[in-house]
Coordinates of C-alpha atoms in Angstrom, one line a residue:
X1 CA -69.9 -74.2 3.5
X2 CA -68.6 -77.3 1.2
X3 CA -69.7 -80.6 -0.3
X4 CA -68.1 -84.0 0.1
X5 CA -68.3 -86.3 -2.7
X6 CA -67.3 -89.6 -2.5
X7 CA -66.5 -92.7 -4.9
X8 CA -64.4 -96.0 -5.5
X9 CA -60.8 -95.9 -6.9
X10 CA -62.8 -98.7 -9.0
X11 CA -65.2 -96.3 -10.7
X12 CA -63.8 -94.1 -13.4
X13 CA -67.2 -92.3 -14.1
X14 CA -66.4 -91.4 -10.1
X15 CA -62.9 -90.0 -10.6
X16 CA -63.7 -87.7 -13.4
X17 CA -66.8 -86.2 -12.3
X18 CA -66.4 -82.6 -11.4
X19 CA -63.5 -80.4 -10.7
X20 CA -62.7 -80.1 -7.3
X21 CA -59.9 -78.2 -5.2
X22 CA -59.2 -81.0 -2.3
X23 CA -58.4 -84.9 -3.6
X24 CA -57.9 -87.2 -0.6
X25 CA -57.0 -90.6 -1.7
X26 CA -56.9 -93.5 0.9
X27 CA -54.9 -96.6 0.5
X28 CA -53.8 -96.1 -2.9
X29 CA -51.5 -99.0 -2.9
X30 CA -54.5 -100.9 -3.4
X31 CA -55.7 -99.2 -6.2
X32 CA -56.6 -101.0 -9.7
X33 CA -53.7 -99.9 -12.4
X34 CA -56.4 -99.5 -14.4
X35 CA -59.8 -98.9 -14.0
X36 CA -62.4 -99.5 -17.2
X37 CA -60.0 -98.8 -19.5
X38 CA -59.6 -95.3 -18.7
X39 CA -55.9 -95.7 -17.2
X40 CA -54.5 -95.2 -13.7
X41 CA -57.0 -93.9 -10.7
X42 CA -54.9 -91.4 -8.8
X43 CA -54.1 -90.0 -12.1
X44 CA -57.7 -89.5 -13.2
X45 CA -58.8 -88.3 -9.3
X46 CA -55.6 -85.8 -9.1
X47 CA -56.7 -84.4 -13.3
X48 CA -60.0 -83.0 -11.3
X49 CA -57.8 -80.4 -9.6
X50 CA -56.1 -78.6 -12.0
X51 CA -58.4 -76.0 -12.3
X52 CA -57.7 -74.8 -9.3
X53 CA -53.8 -73.5 -8.2
X54 CA -54.5 -73.1 -4.7
X55 CA -55.3 -77.5 -5.2
X56 CA -54.4 -80.0 -2.7
X57 CA -53.9 -83.6 -3.1
X58 CA -53.3 -86.4 0.0
X59 CA -52.7 -89.9 -0.2
X60 CA -52.6 -92.2 2.5
X61 CA -51.8 -95.7 2.3
X62 CA -50.5 -98.6 4.1
X63 CA -47.2 -99.5 1.8
X64 CA -47.1 -103.1 0.0
X65 CA -44.7 -104.8 -2.6
X66 CA -41.2 -102.4 -2.6
X67 CA -41.1 -101.4 -6.2
X68 CA -44.7 -102.0 -7.1
X69 CA -45.9 -99.4 -4.1
X70 CA -47.4 -96.2 -5.3
X71 CA -47.2 -94.8 -1.9
X72 CA -43.3 -96.1 -1.3
X73 CA -42.5 -94.0 -5.0
X74 CA -44.5 -90.8 -3.6
X75 CA -42.8 -90.7 -0.1
X76 CA -39.1 -90.7 -2.4
X77 CA -40.2 -87.9 -3.8
X78 CA -41.1 -85.7 -1.3
X79 CA -39.0 -84.3 1.6
X80 CA -39.7 -87.6 3.3
X81 CA -40.5 -86.2 6.6
X82 CA -40.1 -88.6 9.9
X83 CA -41.2 -88.4 13.6
X84 CA -37.9 -87.2 15.6
X85 CA -38.6 -88.0 19.7
X86 CA -36.1 -87.1 22.4
X87 CA -34.4 -89.7 24.6
X88 CA -35.5 -89.2 28.1
X89 CA -32.5 -89.7 29.6
X90 CA -30.0 -87.7 27.0
X91 CA -32.1 -86.0 25.1
X92 CA -31.1 -87.2 22.1
X93 CA -33.5 -86.6 18.8
X94 CA -34.1 -89.9 17.3
X95 CA -36.9 -92.0 14.9
X96 CA -38.4 -95.0 17.1
X97 CA -36.9 -97.8 14.4
X98 CA -37.0 -101.5 14.9
X99 CA -33.6 -101.9 14.6
X100 CA -33.3 -100.4 18.1
X101 CA -36.2 -102.7 19.0
X102 CA -35.2 -105.3 21.8
X103 CA -37.1 -108.6 23.0
X104 CA -35.3 -109.8 26.4
X105 CA -34.5 -112.9 26.7
X106 CA -34.7 -115.0 29.7
X107 CA -31.2 -116.5 31.1
X108 CA -32.8 -119.6 32.5
X109 CA -35.3 -121.1 29.8
X110 CA -33.9 -118.7 27.0
X111 CA -37.4 -117.6 25.9
X112 CA -38.0 -114.4 25.1
X113 CA -40.2 -112.3 26.6
X114 CA -41.8 -110.1 24.8
X115 CA -44.1 -108.3 27.2
X116 CA -41.0 -106.5 28.5
X117 CA -39.8 -105.2 24.9
X118 CA -38.2 -101.8 24.7
X119 CA -35.9 -99.6 22.8
X120 CA -32.3 -98.7 22.9
X121 CA -31.2 -95.0 22.7
X122 CA -29.2 -95.0 19.1
X123 CA -27.3 -92.2 20.8
X124 CA -26.3 -92.9 24.9
X125 CA -27.8 -96.6 24.8
X126 CA -30.3 -96.2 27.3
X127 CA -33.3 -98.3 27.9
X128 CA -36.3 -96.8 26.4
X129 CA -39.6 -98.0 28.3
X130 CA -43.1 -97.9 26.7
X131 CA -44.4 -95.6 29.6
X132 CA -41.5 -93.3 28.4
X133 CA -43.7 -92.8 25.0
X134 CA -45.7 -90.3 26.5
X135 CA -43.0 -87.7 27.2
X136 CA -41.1 -88.2 23.9
X137 CA -44.9 -87.8 21.8
X138 CA -45.4 -84.6 23.3
X139 CA -42.1 -83.1 23.1
X140 CA -41.5 -84.8 19.2
X141 CA -41.3 -83.0 16.0
X142 CA -41.6 -84.0 12.4
X143 CA -38.2 -83.2 10.7
X144 CA -37.6 -83.4 6.6
X145 CA -34.8 -86.2 5.9
X146 CA -34.3 -85.2 2.4
X147 CA -32.8 -81.6 2.5
X148 CA -32.6 -82.4 -1.3
X149 CA -36.5 -82.7 -1.9
X150 CA -36.7 -79.3 0.0
X151 CA -37.6 -77.0 -3.2
X152 CA -40.2 -79.4 -4.3
X153 CA -44.1 -79.1 -2.9
X154 CA -44.5 -82.5 -2.0
X155 CA -44.5 -83.0 1.8
X156 CA -44.3 -86.8 3.0
X157 CA -44.4 -88.4 6.2
X158 CA -44.1 -91.8 7.7
X159 CA -44.7 -93.0 11.4
X160 CA -44.8 -96.7 12.4
X161 CA -47.3 -98.5 15.0
X162 CA -44.2 -97.8 17.5
X163 CA -45.9 -94.9 17.7
X164 CA -49.2 -95.6 19.1
X165 CA -50.2 -93.5 22.3
X166 CA -50.4 -95.5 25.7
X167 CA -53.5 -97.6 25.6
X168 CA -53.3 -98.5 21.7
X169 CA -51.3 -100.8 20.5
X170 CA -48.3 -101.8 22.5
X171 CA -44.7 -102.8 22.3
X172 CA -45.2 -105.6 23.7
X173 CA -48.0 -106.5 21.0
X174 CA -45.4 -105.8 18.2
X175 CA -43.0 -108.1 20.0
X176 CA -45.7 -110.8 20.2
X177 CA -46.9 -109.9 16.5
X178 CA -43.0 -110.2 15.4
X179 CA -42.3 -113.4 17.2
X180 CA -45.4 -115.0 15.8
X181 CA -44.2 -113.9 12.4
X182 CA -41.3 -115.8 12.3
X183 CA -43.1 -118.9 11.7
X184 CA -44.7 -117.7 8.2
X185 CA -43.9 -115.1 5.5
X186 CA -46.9 -114.0 4.9
X187 CA -47.4 -113.2 8.4
X188 CA -44.3 -111.4 8.0
X189 CA -44.7 -109.6 5.4
X190 CA -48.3 -108.5 7.2
X191 CA -46.1 -107.4 10.0
X192 CA -43.9 -105.2 7.8
X193 CA -46.4 -103.4 6.0
X194 CA -49.3 -102.4 9.1
X195 CA -47.1 -102.3 11.8
X196 CA -43.4 -101.1 10.2
X197 CA -45.4 -99.1 7.6
X198 CA -42.7 -100.1 5.2
X199 CA -42.5 -102.0 2.0
X200 CA -42.1 -106.0 1.7
X201 CA -39.2 -106.6 -0.5
X202 CA -40.0 -110.1 -2.0
X203 CA -37.6 -112.8 -2.8
X204 CA -37.1 -114.2 -6.2
X205 CA -38.2 -112.8 -9.4

């Protein structure tokens, strides 16, 4: 009962070709700042929805550099939803954060053991293993973390690779990538952007 129109962020004609009710913008952080001298490609695409009072605009992206990331700016202006999951032991609802991620160290060799990586509950301190994730994901819920923005129409969602269901990218793989990234800043940047889903803060000016 409808049509789907696909175009690239580098085509000004495609972005302003027709009025639309729904716009889906993918990987917006990779868009050029100006397309063919006609302005910002995101603004051009969103302008196509002005004829509809019930329009919807969905922007999705892996974040890039802090301060210049398009998706970061939109998320900061939203109600900033995060996916809260329960601790299997105490039931405390929390966000899976890298700050609570632990890579054990072998006491004899002092070497990291990424295959045994786990998360610590920020409330009770209990160890959460990856096999608990299925239960946590099933009983989790999206919660707005910016109540001061609840009156706005923008809903923002952030989620990291730490939430990947069992059988997908594992915590062990996250730990291995983290250890590899310590040797090269470009790999660390990729880790922060693609695995943690966070912007990278450049050093210097």
